[in-house]
Amino acid sequence: MSTIVPDKKNAVGAATGARNLAIYLAACLFVGFGLFPLYMMITTSLKTDQQTFAWPPVWLFTPRFQSYYNALFVFGGRSADHYLFNSLVVTLSSSALAVFLGAMAAYGLARFRFRGNRDVAFYILSTRFAPPVGFIVPIYLMVQRSGLLDTQIALIVVYTSMNLSFVTWILRGFFLEIPIEIEEAALVDGYTRWQIFLRVALPLVRPGLAATAILSAIFSWNEFLFASILAPGDAATIPVYLAGFSASMNIDWGEYMAVGTMAVLPIMIFTLALQRHLVRGLTFGAVR
Amino acid sequence: MPRVEFNRICKTYADGTRAVVDLDLAVADREFLCVLGPSGCGKSSTLRMLAGLESISSGDLVLDGRRINDVPPQARDMAMVFENYALYPHLRVFENIAMPLVARRRPRAEIRERVQQVAETLQIVEYLRQRPQTLSGGQRQRVALGRAIVRRPKMFLMDEPLGHLEAYLRVQLRAELRRLHERLGATTIYITHDQEEAEAVSDRIAVMENGRLQQLGSLVDLLDRPINRFVAEFIGRIPINMLPARLAGDGQNLQVGAAMMPLSGAQSAKLRSGGTDPLTLGIRPEHVALSSGSAGETISGLSGRVRVIEPQGDSTVIIADTPAGRVSALVPSGCVPSAGEVIELHFAMDCAHVFGADNINLLRAARNSE
């Protein structure tokens, strides 16, 4: 009799084990599918041309960093680091601005009752309904008239305004989740509205700040359309620079992929660092 | 010294709800005043107006002779304790308690010393480094109290501070609250819907209903001299008996069902001058006595059949059906009739209340004049 029980247990264990294995396999396949292009890009940037075009593909090779060296120090004109720096400046400034301004707008919308509050909130979100191509001409003219063509400021302003709407919308939800008594306690404790915003409300929506910061940063870092039109030259960002590669006569795949890797790296590091907050931030409310 | 006056204060919300209507109330310096009432009676709105968290629709709120209707909450120097504690979740206990001092830019050494002192008073020193989420309800409430007393405010406002706690903790903490009040001597306004709690902590109790102050007094006042039917029914551990009655033709007796209850001279004079039918007799279960068997021995008895017996330790509540309605009586547990038995109920008429058609207690202060 006593032997039956462990047998049964093993059968159940084996069944769940097989199921887990299947799930893991599927997950691995999916992750592999997602990461393979990245793998190709990074390995190609470390290969020689012969290795890149060899058939069957070369899986094991000694990595060389000549492509990176070339992209940074040998290529004529402005080298990759210049555009990387442009991207960094534009992305960090516009994300910081969007999150800060958006947080203030969201706090106001969440905490102050005034006529048309909900309409204003919805209007802010609705500015993202139209496809960006739709207003590229007016924006171009505005930037041109103000003499900001091919400057980082133009991109920072445009990206901030584009990110502001969803930052405001998302953060408004976060502020609404803060129990009002906590802020009332702070009022009675002697804090002004502004102090409460900075010392109580902002720290409490930190996951929301992280999530919106990541989303704005990814948007600004990847944005191509406006960057290519408003800042095609000296102030160009890395996507614009990368696009320029494929236009040249013959593509230096090693260098191309080296710049690509360098372009992906900062946003990857940024996202990985804030990833925990991102997941918490985007599922906020749903899990409570 | 802080003295608060509500002068004809009204609060009407945007949706038209009249939360507080014509509130006149003066709170003396160092007084511990409880505001008692059912939920939605306007007690929280009253407190929030006093704290400055809610605007005042009309009337004057006066603190120490100065109208403070438009003074922002930061400048009122009142400390508030919320029902759900409202601690800052991102700060440690120490920082939570220190917040009001930080707002006033006190020097760091002073902050450390005062927080330490308060933590010792409230026995929460060992939790100072923890975050509020890791604390139990009772500990959180102590932290909230600590945050309130650390700055030595003019007034304490407490909005059902013990509402979320377990019964034994409530009893323990309310005793501490009272002790704290005696030590600090700050004027305190305390909101609760628990009359036992109100009795335990306060000097005076204000009963509110439908946005109106009904009566203000000690618990004994409220129990023995309720101004109207609402107060009589709301106050009291066991609900008061309310029986339809009318003044007998001779004016000397109150007729309840078939029974005649003799009235004192003063009582009958009051009823004859102000009484309009229909009247309602209010008599507390504590003032109802039983005798079984020998019916008809006295004319003030109402006979009834025992329906429910609720033992409550050394006394027992008997609920009986009488021709005039259900009557409950509180009797010593030693002499409890059995269910179904026919008993005679005797009312101590000198403790009775009689309410007129407008629910006003016609006999109020009857005993004072005797």
PDB file of N, CA and C in Angstrom, chain A residues 113 179-193 195 199-201 203-204 206, chain B residues 48 51 53 73-74 78-80 82 84 86-90 99-100 102-105 147 151:
ATOM      1  N   ARG A 113      -9.794  70.421  -8.118  1.00  0.00           N
ATOM      2  CA  ARG A 113     -11.074  70.355  -8.810  1.00  0.00           C
ATOM      3  C   ARG A 113     -11.316  71.688  -9.489  1.00  0.00           C
ATOM      4  N   PRO A 179      -3.556  58.082  -1.396  1.00  0.00           N
ATOM      5  CA  PRO A 179      -4.661  58.447  -0.514  1.00  0.00           C
ATOM      6  C   PRO A 179      -4.594  59.929  -0.176  1.00  0.00           C
ATOM      7  N   ILE A 180      -5.710  60.611  -0.314  1.00  0.00           N
ATOM      8  CA  ILE A 180      -5.724  62.062  -0.125  1.00  0.00           C
ATOM      9  C   ILE A 180      -5.337  62.437   1.299  1.00  0.00           C
ATOM     10  N   GLU A 181      -5.602  61.533   2.249  1.00  0.00           N
ATOM     11  CA  GLU A 181      -5.299  61.857   3.649  1.00  0.00           C
ATOM     12  C   GLU A 181      -3.807  62.083   3.869  1.00  0.00           C
ATOM     13  N   ILE A 182      -2.982  61.385   3.094  1.00  0.00           N
ATOM     14  CA  ILE A 182      -1.541  61.551   3.290  1.00  0.00           C
ATOM     15  C   ILE A 182      -1.152  62.993   2.994  1.00  0.00           C
ATOM     16  N   GLU A 183      -1.739  63.554   1.930  1.00  0.00           N
ATOM     17  CA  GLU A 183      -1.408  64.933   1.603  1.00  0.00           C
ATOM     18  C   GLU A 183      -2.073  65.906   2.555  1.00  0.00           C
ATOM     19  N   GLU A 184      -3.277  65.536   3.028  1.00  0.00           N
ATOM     20  CA  GLU A 184      -3.934  66.406   4.007  1.00  0.00           C
ATOM     21  C   GLU A 184      -3.132  66.439   5.298  1.00  0.00           C
ATOM     22  N   ALA A 185      -2.587  65.268   5.667  1.00  0.00           N
ATOM     23  CA  ALA A 185      -1.746  65.215   6.864  1.00  0.00           C
ATOM     24  C   ALA A 185      -0.564  66.161   6.696  1.00  0.00           C
ATOM     25  N   ALA A 186       0.013  66.178   5.496  1.00  0.00           N
ATOM     26  CA  ALA A 186       1.155  67.049   5.244  1.00  0.00           C
ATOM     27  C   ALA A 186       0.742  68.518   5.311  1.00  0.00           C
ATOM     28  N   LEU A 187      -0.465  68.821   4.806  1.00  0.00           N
ATOM     29  CA  LEU A 187      -0.968  70.202   4.885  1.00  0.00           C
ATOM     30  C   LEU A 187      -1.075  70.635   6.347  1.00  0.00           C
ATOM     31  N   VAL A 188      -1.669  69.761   7.164  1.00  0.00           N
ATOM     32  CA  VAL A 188      -1.835  70.093   8.573  1.00  0.00           C
ATOM     33  C   VAL A 188      -0.470  70.149   9.269  1.00  0.00           C
ATOM     34  N   ASP A 189       0.445  69.302   8.817  1.00  0.00           N
ATOM     35  CA  ASP A 189       1.788  69.296   9.398  1.00  0.00           C
ATOM     36  C   ASP A 189       2.546  70.578   9.092  1.00  0.00           C
ATOM     37  N   GLY A 190       2.045  71.350   8.155  1.00  0.00           N
ATOM     38  CA  GLY A 190       2.668  72.643   7.904  1.00  0.00           C
ATOM     39  C   GLY A 190       3.375  72.775   6.564  1.00  0.00           C
ATOM     40  N   TYR A 191       3.107  71.893   5.638  1.00  0.00           N
ATOM     41  CA  TYR A 191       3.766  71.984   4.345  1.00  0.00           C
ATOM     42  C   TYR A 191       2.908  72.730   3.335  1.00  0.00           C
ATOM     43  N   THR A 192       3.573  73.447   2.434  1.00  0.00           N
ATOM     44  CA  THR A 192       2.846  74.120   1.369  1.00  0.00           C
ATOM     45  C   THR A 192       2.592  73.117   0.252  1.00  0.00           C
ATOM     46  N   ARG A 193       1.703  73.465  -0.660  1.00  0.00           N
ATOM     47  CA  ARG A 193       1.389  72.592  -1.788  1.00  0.00           C
ATOM     48  C   ARG A 193       2.659  72.166  -2.536  1.00  0.00           C
ATOM     49  N   GLN A 195       5.732  72.099  -1.487  1.00  0.00           N
ATOM     50  CA  GLN A 195       6.555  71.181  -0.685  1.00  0.00           C
ATOM     51  C   GLN A 195       5.944  69.784  -0.656  1.00  0.00           C
ATOM     52  N   ARG A 199       7.991  66.640  -1.698  1.00  0.00           N
ATOM     53  CA  ARG A 199       8.446  65.763  -0.621  1.00  0.00           C
ATOM     54  C   ARG A 199       7.545  64.563  -0.389  1.00  0.00           C
ATOM     55  N   VAL A 200       6.277  64.684  -0.751  1.00  0.00           N
ATOM     56  CA  VAL A 200       5.350  63.586  -0.472  1.00  0.00           C
ATOM     57  C   VAL A 200       4.853  62.925  -1.762  1.00  0.00           C
ATOM     58  N   ALA A 201       4.297  63.735  -2.655  1.00  0.00           N
ATOM     59  CA  ALA A 201       3.659  63.142  -3.837  1.00  0.00           C
ATOM     60  C   ALA A 201       4.692  62.515  -4.782  1.00  0.00           C
ATOM     61  N   PRO A 203       7.848  61.377  -4.357  1.00  0.00           N
ATOM     62  CA  PRO A 203       8.450  60.104  -3.919  1.00  0.00           C
ATOM     63  C   PRO A 203       7.472  58.936  -3.987  1.00  0.00           C
ATOM     64  N   LEU A 204       6.190  59.220  -3.793  1.00  0.00           N
ATOM     65  CA  LEU A 204       5.215  58.134  -3.784  1.00  0.00           C
ATOM     66  C   LEU A 204       4.874  57.631  -5.179  1.00  0.00           C
ATOM     67  N   ARG A 206       7.198  57.273  -7.518  1.00  0.00           N
ATOM     68  CA  ARG A 206       8.486  56.959  -8.123  1.00  0.00           C
ATOM     69  C   ARG A 206       8.395  55.898  -9.229  1.00  0.00           C
TER      70      ARG A 206
ATOM     71  N   ARG B  48     -12.929  68.763   9.591  1.00  0.00           N
ATOM     72  CA  ARG B  48     -12.120  69.158   8.430  1.00  0.00           C
ATOM     73  C   ARG B  48     -12.193  70.661   8.199  1.00  0.00           C
ATOM     74  N   ALA B  51      -9.813  72.098  10.629  1.00  0.00           N
ATOM     75  CA  ALA B  51      -8.421  71.890  10.226  1.00  0.00           C
ATOM     76  C   ALA B  51      -8.055  72.743   9.018  1.00  0.00           C
ATOM     77  N   LEU B  53      -9.118  71.931   5.950  1.00  0.00           N
ATOM     78  CA  LEU B  53      -9.066  71.056   4.776  1.00  0.00           C
ATOM     79  C   LEU B  53     -10.328  71.193   3.942  1.00  0.00           C
ATOM     80  N   PRO B  73      -4.472  75.676   6.170  1.00  0.00           N
ATOM     81  CA  PRO B  73      -4.225  74.668   7.214  1.00  0.00           C
ATOM     82  C   PRO B  73      -2.814  74.744   7.788  1.00  0.00           C
ATOM     83  N   GLN B  74      -1.827  75.106   6.952  1.00  0.00           N
ATOM     84  CA  GLN B  74      -0.444  75.136   7.439  1.00  0.00           C
ATOM     85  C   GLN B  74      -0.282  76.128   8.580  1.00  0.00           C
ATOM     86  N   MET B  78      -2.651  73.323  14.160  1.00  0.00           N
ATOM     87  CA  MET B  78      -3.434  72.241  14.733  1.00  0.00           C
ATOM     88  C   MET B  78      -2.813  70.949  14.219  1.00  0.00           C
ATOM     89  N   ALA B  79      -2.882  69.915  15.037  1.00  0.00           N
ATOM     90  CA  ALA B  79      -2.372  68.627  14.580  1.00  0.00           C
ATOM     91  C   ALA B  79      -3.560  67.697  14.411  1.00  0.00           C
ATOM     92  N   MET B  80      -3.510  66.905  13.364  1.00  0.00           N
ATOM     93  CA  MET B  80      -4.661  66.063  13.098  1.00  0.00           C
ATOM     94  C   MET B  80      -4.222  64.605  13.042  1.00  0.00           C
ATOM     95  N   PHE B  82      -5.602  60.985  11.639  1.00  0.00           N
ATOM     96  CA  PHE B  82      -6.609  60.482  10.716  1.00  0.00           C
ATOM     97  C   PHE B  82      -6.988  59.044  11.056  1.00  0.00           C
ATOM     98  N   ASN B  84      -7.281  56.549   9.040  1.00  0.00           N
ATOM     99  CA  ASN B  84      -6.407  55.555   8.413  1.00  0.00           C
ATOM    100  C   ASN B  84      -4.931  55.907   8.604  1.00  0.00           C
ATOM    101  N   ALA B  86      -2.738  57.817   7.819  1.00  0.00           N
ATOM    102  CA  ALA B  86      -2.127  58.741   6.849  1.00  0.00           C
ATOM    103  C   ALA B  86      -0.654  58.976   7.129  1.00  0.00           C
ATOM    104  N   LEU B  87       0.075  57.916   7.397  1.00  0.00           N
ATOM    105  CA  LEU B  87       1.530  58.047   7.551  1.00  0.00           C
ATOM    106  C   LEU B  87       2.156  58.162   6.173  1.00  0.00           C
ATOM    107  N   TYR B  88       3.372  58.718   6.132  1.00  0.00           N
ATOM    108  CA  TYR B  88       4.062  58.835   4.846  1.00  0.00           C
ATOM    109  C   TYR B  88       4.755  57.505   4.565  1.00  0.00           C
ATOM    110  N   PRO B  89       4.257  56.752   3.581  1.00  0.00           N
ATOM    111  CA  PRO B  89       4.764  55.380   3.397  1.00  0.00           C
ATOM    112  C   PRO B  89       6.226  55.333   2.960  1.00  0.00           C
ATOM    113  N   HIS B  90       6.719  56.415   2.365  1.00  0.00           N
ATOM    114  CA  HIS B  90       8.092  56.382   1.853  1.00  0.00           C
ATOM    115  C   HIS B  90       9.109  56.805   2.900  1.00  0.00           C
ATOM    116  N   MET B  99       8.438  65.044  10.521  1.00  0.00           N
ATOM    117  CA  MET B  99       7.956  65.888   9.417  1.00  0.00           C
ATOM    118  C   MET B  99       7.432  67.269   9.838  1.00  0.00           C
ATOM    119  N   PRO B 100       6.570  67.343  10.858  1.00  0.00           N
ATOM    120  CA  PRO B 100       6.062  68.666  11.233  1.00  0.00           C
ATOM    121  C   PRO B 100       7.175  69.597  11.714  1.00  0.00           C
ATOM    122  N   VAL B 102      10.376  69.397  10.666  1.00  0.00           N
ATOM    123  CA  VAL B 102      11.148  69.741   9.471  1.00  0.00           C
ATOM    124  C   VAL B 102      10.449  70.884   8.741  1.00  0.00           C
ATOM    125  N   ALA B 103       9.113  70.813   8.693  1.00  0.00           N
ATOM    126  CA  ALA B 103       8.357  71.870   8.014  1.00  0.00           C
ATOM    127  C   ALA B 103       8.591  73.213   8.686  1.00  0.00           C
ATOM    128  N   ARG B 104       8.825  73.182   9.971  1.00  0.00           N
ATOM    129  CA  ARG B 104       9.058  74.433  10.706  1.00  0.00           C
ATOM    130  C   ARG B 104      10.541  74.767  10.812  1.00  0.00           C
ATOM    131  N   ARG B 105      11.353  74.000  10.090  1.00  0.00           N
ATOM    132  CA  ARG B 105      12.799  74.261  10.021  1.00  0.00           C
ATOM    133  C   ARG B 105      13.438  74.335  11.398  1.00  0.00           C
ATOM    134  N   ARG B 147       3.393  61.920  15.589  1.00  0.00           N
ATOM    135  CA  ARG B 147       3.538  63.001  14.620  1.00  0.00           C
ATOM    136  C   ARG B 147       2.698  64.203  15.046  1.00  0.00           C
ATOM    137  N   ARG B 151       4.975  68.381  17.794  1.00  0.00           N
ATOM    138  CA  ARG B 151       5.172  69.819  17.595  1.00  0.00           C
ATOM    139  C   ARG B 151       4.454  70.659  18.629  1.00  0.00           C
TER     140      ARG B 151
END
